[in-house]
């Protein structure tokens, strides 16, 4: 743990070049060590060096950026397609589409279809006209805005007369027998024809000139746009853009099944039924068997084994590694148009898609150990797919029609769902093979009230209800997730411990009122008791997003306030059993009935300034919760960044108040009101994400404790790998096996030759013989 923290801070400062300059002295160390320290110790030392170097290399360096992350930049459904300029040399297309309630201008390369630039306008455009390099945008109220068509800058000369450039002249085009036929203007004879796909929808763009060249773009029902350029009666270039994955409504993910893991589980369960000695023998036998099979596979050739050890890994090995480290996950997403697609989370590759035609998908959930996936909609239809073989097309298992629902929520890992009817009634759907046996406490909320329920003996009963004040409205809510907590307390500089309040049934919610006051309340979700309230009366601007997340013993929230100066704030409330060091209230090993819990937490809070508007926040999740938690911030400017929780600590105090002992605490920092953006922590690098208003920010744990996958899904899709405490549990692929092997062999050789020399010398010394 300590190592991982340190490395995190070091990698921020160390760059590639300084590492390269370290290389030479290290070689020196390699050769001197053996003679001075003896073979064994130097071997350990070198191994450590290599391991530490492995840690450095895996940090976010520019050569890794763009390899572990991907972005799907979408334009969305095309409203109007224009040439970007009326000049001869123009090789760009301009597309107007809808984004975030307004219109967006996108520039496409006409030759390759590549997206060059996007510019959301923030207002709606009804029609457009292009003249030379001027783009005139007609708004819904009839007024006209002029912008430069090559860069989107505002101009201030209105057109003499507006005539739309959005409706292509289709008088010479016919659509017959699944073909587009282009007719001669005068003779009405067919000049050229292009085969259209089955789901052809319409022509978006058509332009022809005298010299028998013509450009055509058509769309399909599936959301694809194909551009074809024809000159001298031959199609010269064609490209297709798939815009169907814009605007993700619901998502889930499944892990790739690892056959090796399954075998290991069988072996472990077999061992379970043996006594210790038998189990030990069994395991040794299995391991020897594996060694034997490996040697047989390599035909006992030492050369082949060493070669494999030194070789770079091939595709199949890398794939197998991704599977066994749990890095290979499949994202299953549903778009607002009802398309269901499966994406490889490593590179965004689409494996298959299914047009469900359902435009009101609420939820997608994986069931039965990731072998099935179920889709719920608002209006009632529900689909279940078998995804045992996820790489290939799914198999539709059931297509049921349920009553319309308002919301669906997965409430247990057993596969139980809580449905809320439009009228307000609730019902629970259990998995018949795996029914819920315990009492379940449920908490639901809307903008005015919190309702708590208990699911007991197959019935849902309301337990308590809290209404907020008349002028108040709930704007954010977060309950404490069930997750692993690695540490019960925080070790202070003087070796005392501050115990965290780890009672699991907690939630926080934020309300706004008419006086622009933001109130945060922390409650016990079982009893409904209010534990803590805090106010922010600095003229909070509720036009900006309010975000709230609850982590292990703290809750972090963000808001934008206008006093004393307009500024984005990020605040934290931490909960402790006691603020006195070494004072523990909860008793280890005793389970407390949540209804009789009388232990109250104590609170500390702090607020910080942040330089950018924060749109959405999330938490990194790792398998065991040992890695430091980080807050994932999605910024209004299209970036995604992470902020380690220890920076956002409620216990930071000004430098003058830190005692010498306090400074010994791990990762302690004096309080500074502003938190800067660390360039190395920006996960999106130079990318700009347009995620839209309802984007989802998620973190998927992998089987490597150090690694979590972070995605944001909305208008654009973006995923990356994040190592909040650096990659402490994995050697880098560039781990220098060859050098390590050579050093070990070298050491053995040196020992082999030095030994007799030393022995002779000792003997001569004993007999006082001179050389
Ligand atoms: C944006 O969309 C919301 C709901 O979809 C609607 O209520 C609102 O009026 C829209 N705003 C504009 C400027 O069109
Ligand atoms: C468009 O793509 C072609 C081919 O990839 C390339 O040669 C050209 O430079 C690109 N144009 C622009 C404006 O990026
Ligand atoms: C240890 O440090 C904490 C925090 O500064 C302080 O509250 C506590 O009294 C100290 N305990 C001892 C035994 O010095």
Short mmCIF file of C-alpha atoms in Angstrom, two decimals, residues 314-545:
data_model
loop_
_atom_site.label_atom_id
_atom_site.label_comp_id
_atom_site.label_asym_id
_atom_site.label_seq_id
_atom_site.Cartn_x
_atom_site.Cartn_y
_atom_site.Cartn_z
CA UNK A 314 1.65 -12.61 -29.62
CA UNK A 315 -1.99 -11.71 -30.08
CA UNK A 316 -3.37 -14.94 -28.63
CA UNK A 317 -1.31 -14.67 -25.42
CA UNK A 318 -2.30 -11.04 -24.98
CA UNK A 319 -5.95 -11.96 -25.43
CA UNK A 320 -5.63 -14.77 -22.91
CA UNK A 321 -3.99 -12.33 -20.48
CA UNK A 322 -6.79 -9.82 -20.89
CA UNK A 323 -9.27 -12.60 -20.18
CA UNK A 324 -7.52 -13.89 -17.07
CA UNK A 325 -6.89 -10.39 -15.68
CA UNK A 326 -10.54 -9.53 -16.29
CA UNK A 327 -9.62 -6.66 -18.60
CA UNK A 328 -11.83 -8.02 -21.34
CA UNK A 329 -15.36 -6.85 -20.60
CA UNK A 330 -18.22 -6.43 -22.99
CA UNK A 331 -20.31 -3.31 -22.77
CA UNK A 332 -23.93 -3.86 -23.74
CA UNK A 333 -25.56 -0.55 -24.60
CA UNK A 334 -29.03 0.51 -25.71
CA UNK A 335 -29.50 3.72 -27.67
CA UNK A 336 -32.49 6.02 -27.63
CA UNK A 337 -33.43 4.61 -31.05
CA UNK A 338 -33.66 1.08 -29.61
CA UNK A 339 -30.43 -0.33 -30.98
CA UNK A 340 -28.68 -2.80 -28.73
CA UNK A 341 -24.99 -3.19 -29.37
CA UNK A 342 -22.15 -5.11 -27.76
CA UNK A 343 -18.78 -3.38 -27.61
CA UNK A 344 -15.37 -4.66 -26.62
CA UNK A 345 -14.39 -2.34 -23.79
CA UNK A 346 -10.71 -2.44 -24.76
CA UNK A 347 -11.08 -0.81 -28.16
CA UNK A 348 -14.73 0.00 -28.76
CA UNK A 349 -15.07 -2.61 -31.49
CA UNK A 350 -18.70 -3.51 -32.15
CA UNK A 351 -19.29 -7.26 -32.00
CA UNK A 352 -22.93 -7.28 -32.99
CA UNK A 353 -26.03 -5.18 -32.80
CA UNK A 354 -29.73 -5.79 -32.67
CA UNK A 355 -32.45 -3.39 -33.76
CA UNK A 356 -35.12 -3.85 -31.12
CA UNK A 357 -37.26 -0.95 -32.32
CA UNK A 358 -37.97 -0.09 -28.66
CA UNK A 359 -37.58 3.65 -28.17
CA UNK A 360 -38.16 3.80 -24.42
CA UNK A 361 -35.60 1.38 -22.99
CA UNK A 362 -35.17 1.94 -19.26
CA UNK A 363 -32.71 -0.67 -18.23
CA UNK A 364 -30.44 -3.47 -19.41
CA UNK A 365 -29.21 -6.00 -16.89
CA UNK A 366 -27.07 -9.10 -17.11
CA UNK A 367 -28.50 -12.17 -15.37
CA UNK A 368 -27.51 -15.72 -14.44
CA UNK A 369 -23.75 -15.23 -14.20
CA UNK A 370 -23.57 -13.16 -17.37
CA UNK A 371 -25.26 -15.72 -19.59
CA UNK A 372 -28.46 -13.75 -20.17
CA UNK A 373 -29.34 -10.15 -20.62
CA UNK A 374 -32.76 -8.62 -20.03
CA UNK A 375 -34.13 -5.36 -21.40
CA UNK A 376 -36.96 -3.40 -19.78
CA UNK A 377 -38.93 -0.59 -21.36
CA UNK A 378 -41.25 2.08 -20.04
CA UNK A 379 -44.22 0.93 -22.11
CA UNK A 380 -43.93 -2.72 -21.06
CA UNK A 381 -42.25 -4.93 -23.70
CA UNK A 382 -39.29 -6.80 -22.29
CA UNK A 383 -36.73 -8.91 -24.13
CA UNK A 384 -34.37 -11.58 -22.82
CA UNK A 385 -31.35 -12.73 -24.81
CA UNK A 386 -29.06 -15.67 -24.35
CA UNK A 387 -25.51 -14.32 -24.57
CA UNK A 388 -23.56 -17.43 -23.62
CA UNK A 389 -21.61 -16.99 -26.83
CA UNK A 390 -21.29 -13.24 -26.72
CA UNK A 391 -18.96 -12.97 -29.69
CA UNK A 392 -21.71 -14.11 -32.00
CA UNK A 393 -25.29 -12.94 -32.57
CA UNK A 394 -27.49 -13.37 -29.51
CA UNK A 395 -30.43 -15.68 -29.31
CA UNK A 396 -33.76 -14.13 -28.35
CA UNK A 397 -35.14 -16.21 -25.47
CA UNK A 398 -38.33 -14.41 -24.50
CA UNK A 399 -40.32 -11.43 -25.61
CA UNK A 400 -42.84 -10.60 -22.91
CA UNK A 401 -45.24 -7.77 -22.50
CA UNK A 402 -45.43 -6.42 -18.97
CA UNK A 403 -47.52 -3.62 -17.54
CA UNK A 404 -46.10 -0.13 -18.22
CA UNK A 405 -43.63 0.93 -15.55
CA UNK A 406 -42.12 4.19 -14.42
CA UNK A 407 -38.75 2.83 -13.37
CA UNK A 408 -36.90 -0.46 -12.88
CA UNK A 409 -34.06 -1.06 -10.51
CA UNK A 410 -31.93 -4.12 -9.92
CA UNK A 411 -31.87 -4.53 -6.16
CA UNK A 412 -29.93 -7.69 -5.56
CA UNK A 413 -27.24 -9.79 -7.15
CA UNK A 414 -29.72 -12.68 -7.20
CA UNK A 415 -31.47 -11.03 -10.12
CA UNK A 416 -34.38 -9.35 -8.33
CA UNK A 417 -35.92 -6.18 -9.77
CA UNK A 418 -38.03 -3.50 -8.19
CA UNK A 419 -40.59 -1.92 -10.49
CA UNK A 420 -42.42 1.32 -9.90
CA UNK A 421 -45.73 1.78 -11.67
CA UNK A 422 -46.66 5.10 -13.28
CA UNK A 423 -49.32 5.55 -10.57
CA UNK A 424 -46.77 5.00 -7.79
CA UNK A 425 -47.38 1.34 -6.84
CA UNK A 426 -44.38 -0.96 -6.53
CA UNK A 427 -43.79 -4.62 -7.14
CA UNK A 428 -40.80 -6.89 -6.99
CA UNK A 429 -39.78 -9.55 -9.46
CA UNK A 430 -37.61 -12.31 -8.05
CA UNK A 431 -35.54 -14.90 -9.74
CA UNK A 432 -37.54 -18.10 -9.00
CA UNK A 433 -34.35 -20.20 -8.91
CA UNK A 434 -32.65 -17.88 -6.47
CA UNK A 435 -35.25 -16.24 -4.22
CA UNK A 436 -34.47 -13.55 -1.69
CA UNK A 437 -34.36 -14.99 1.80
CA UNK A 438 -33.32 -11.95 3.84
CA UNK A 439 -35.33 -8.84 4.61
CA UNK A 440 -34.47 -6.13 2.10
CA UNK A 441 -34.50 -2.44 2.96
CA UNK A 442 -35.30 -0.26 0.00
CA UNK A 443 -35.13 3.49 -0.34
CA UNK A 444 -36.74 5.39 -3.16
CA UNK A 445 -36.92 9.11 -3.79
CA UNK A 446 -38.39 11.68 -6.10
CA UNK A 447 -37.94 15.43 -6.10
CA UNK A 448 -40.19 15.92 -3.08
CA UNK A 449 -39.90 12.93 -0.77
CA UNK A 450 -37.95 9.90 0.35
CA UNK A 451 -39.84 6.64 0.80
CA UNK A 452 -38.41 3.64 2.57
CA UNK A 453 -39.74 0.11 2.24
CA UNK A 454 -39.02 -3.30 3.55
CA UNK A 455 -39.38 -6.44 1.47
CA UNK A 456 -40.37 -9.18 3.84
CA UNK A 457 -42.32 -12.41 3.28
CA UNK A 458 -42.79 -11.54 -0.38
CA UNK A 459 -44.53 -8.25 0.36
CA UNK A 460 -43.39 -4.66 0.19
CA UNK A 461 -44.36 -2.54 3.19
CA UNK A 462 -43.63 1.11 3.65
CA UNK A 463 -41.53 1.78 6.74
CA UNK A 464 -41.00 5.52 6.76
CA UNK A 465 -41.38 8.57 4.60
CA UNK A 466 -39.79 12.04 4.68
CA UNK A 467 -41.12 15.01 2.81
CA UNK A 468 -38.88 17.98 2.16
CA UNK A 469 -40.15 21.49 2.89
CA UNK A 470 -42.67 23.17 0.62
CA UNK A 471 -40.11 25.35 -1.17
CA UNK A 472 -37.45 22.63 -1.22
CA UNK A 473 -36.63 20.17 -3.96
CA UNK A 474 -34.28 17.18 -3.98
CA UNK A 475 -31.62 17.76 -6.65
CA UNK A 476 -29.15 14.96 -5.95
CA UNK A 477 -29.16 11.68 -4.09
CA UNK A 478 -26.59 8.98 -3.42
CA UNK A 479 -26.59 5.98 -1.14
CA UNK A 480 -23.50 4.30 0.19
CA UNK A 481 -22.77 1.36 -2.08
CA UNK A 482 -21.87 -2.01 -0.67
CA UNK A 483 -18.17 -2.35 -1.27
CA UNK A 484 -15.05 -3.78 0.24
CA UNK A 485 -13.27 -1.57 2.71
CA UNK A 486 -9.63 -2.46 3.26
CA UNK A 487 -8.89 -0.25 6.28
CA UNK A 488 -10.94 0.35 9.40
CA UNK A 489 -9.17 3.54 10.24
CA UNK A 490 -6.68 6.18 9.26
CA UNK A 491 -3.24 5.94 10.80
CA UNK A 492 -2.10 9.37 12.01
CA UNK A 493 1.45 10.67 12.12
CA UNK A 494 1.86 9.81 15.82
CA UNK A 495 0.80 6.19 15.22
CA UNK A 496 -2.68 6.58 16.59
CA UNK A 497 -5.77 5.63 14.62
CA UNK A 498 -8.86 7.55 13.68
CA UNK A 499 -11.69 5.06 13.20
CA UNK A 500 -13.92 5.44 10.15
CA UNK A 501 -17.68 5.21 10.56
CA UNK A 502 -18.44 2.23 8.35
CA UNK A 503 -22.13 1.62 9.06
CA UNK A 504 -23.44 0.56 5.65
CA UNK A 505 -27.02 1.88 5.59
CA UNK A 506 -26.33 5.51 4.82
CA UNK A 507 -27.48 7.89 2.12
CA UNK A 508 -27.04 11.55 1.37
CA UNK A 509 -29.27 13.91 -0.53
CA UNK A 510 -29.06 17.52 -1.62
CA UNK A 511 -31.95 19.94 -1.78
CA UNK A 512 -32.37 23.40 -3.21
CA UNK A 513 -34.74 26.08 -2.07
CA UNK A 514 -35.96 29.40 -3.36
CA UNK A 515 -33.30 31.37 -1.50
CA UNK A 516 -30.63 29.48 -3.49
CA UNK A 517 -29.43 27.59 -0.46
CA UNK A 518 -28.01 24.12 -0.98
CA UNK A 519 -28.64 21.70 1.88
CA UNK A 520 -26.93 18.35 2.24
CA UNK A 521 -28.44 15.80 4.59
CA UNK A 522 -27.07 12.43 5.62
CA UNK A 523 -29.59 9.87 6.82
CA UNK A 524 -29.78 6.33 8.10
CA UNK A 525 -31.70 4.46 5.40
CA UNK A 526 -33.12 1.83 7.76
CA UNK A 527 -34.46 4.03 10.52
CA UNK A 528 -34.80 7.23 8.52
CA UNK A 529 -32.96 9.18 11.19
CA UNK A 530 -31.29 12.41 10.13
CA UNK A 531 -27.62 12.25 11.09
CA UNK A 532 -26.16 15.41 9.67
CA UNK A 533 -27.20 18.58 7.88
CA UNK A 534 -25.02 21.18 6.24
CA UNK A 535 -25.98 24.36 4.38
CA UNK A 536 -24.33 26.39 1.67
CA UNK A 537 -25.72 29.89 1.65
CA UNK A 538 -23.26 31.33 -0.87
CA UNK A 539 -25.91 31.92 -3.58
CA UNK A 540 -25.72 28.50 -5.21
CA UNK A 541 -26.55 28.61 -8.93
CA UNK A 542 -28.85 25.69 -9.62
CA UNK A 543 -28.54 26.09 -13.39
CA UNK A 544 -25.22 24.31 -13.00
CA UNK A 545 -25.09 20.60 -12.16
#
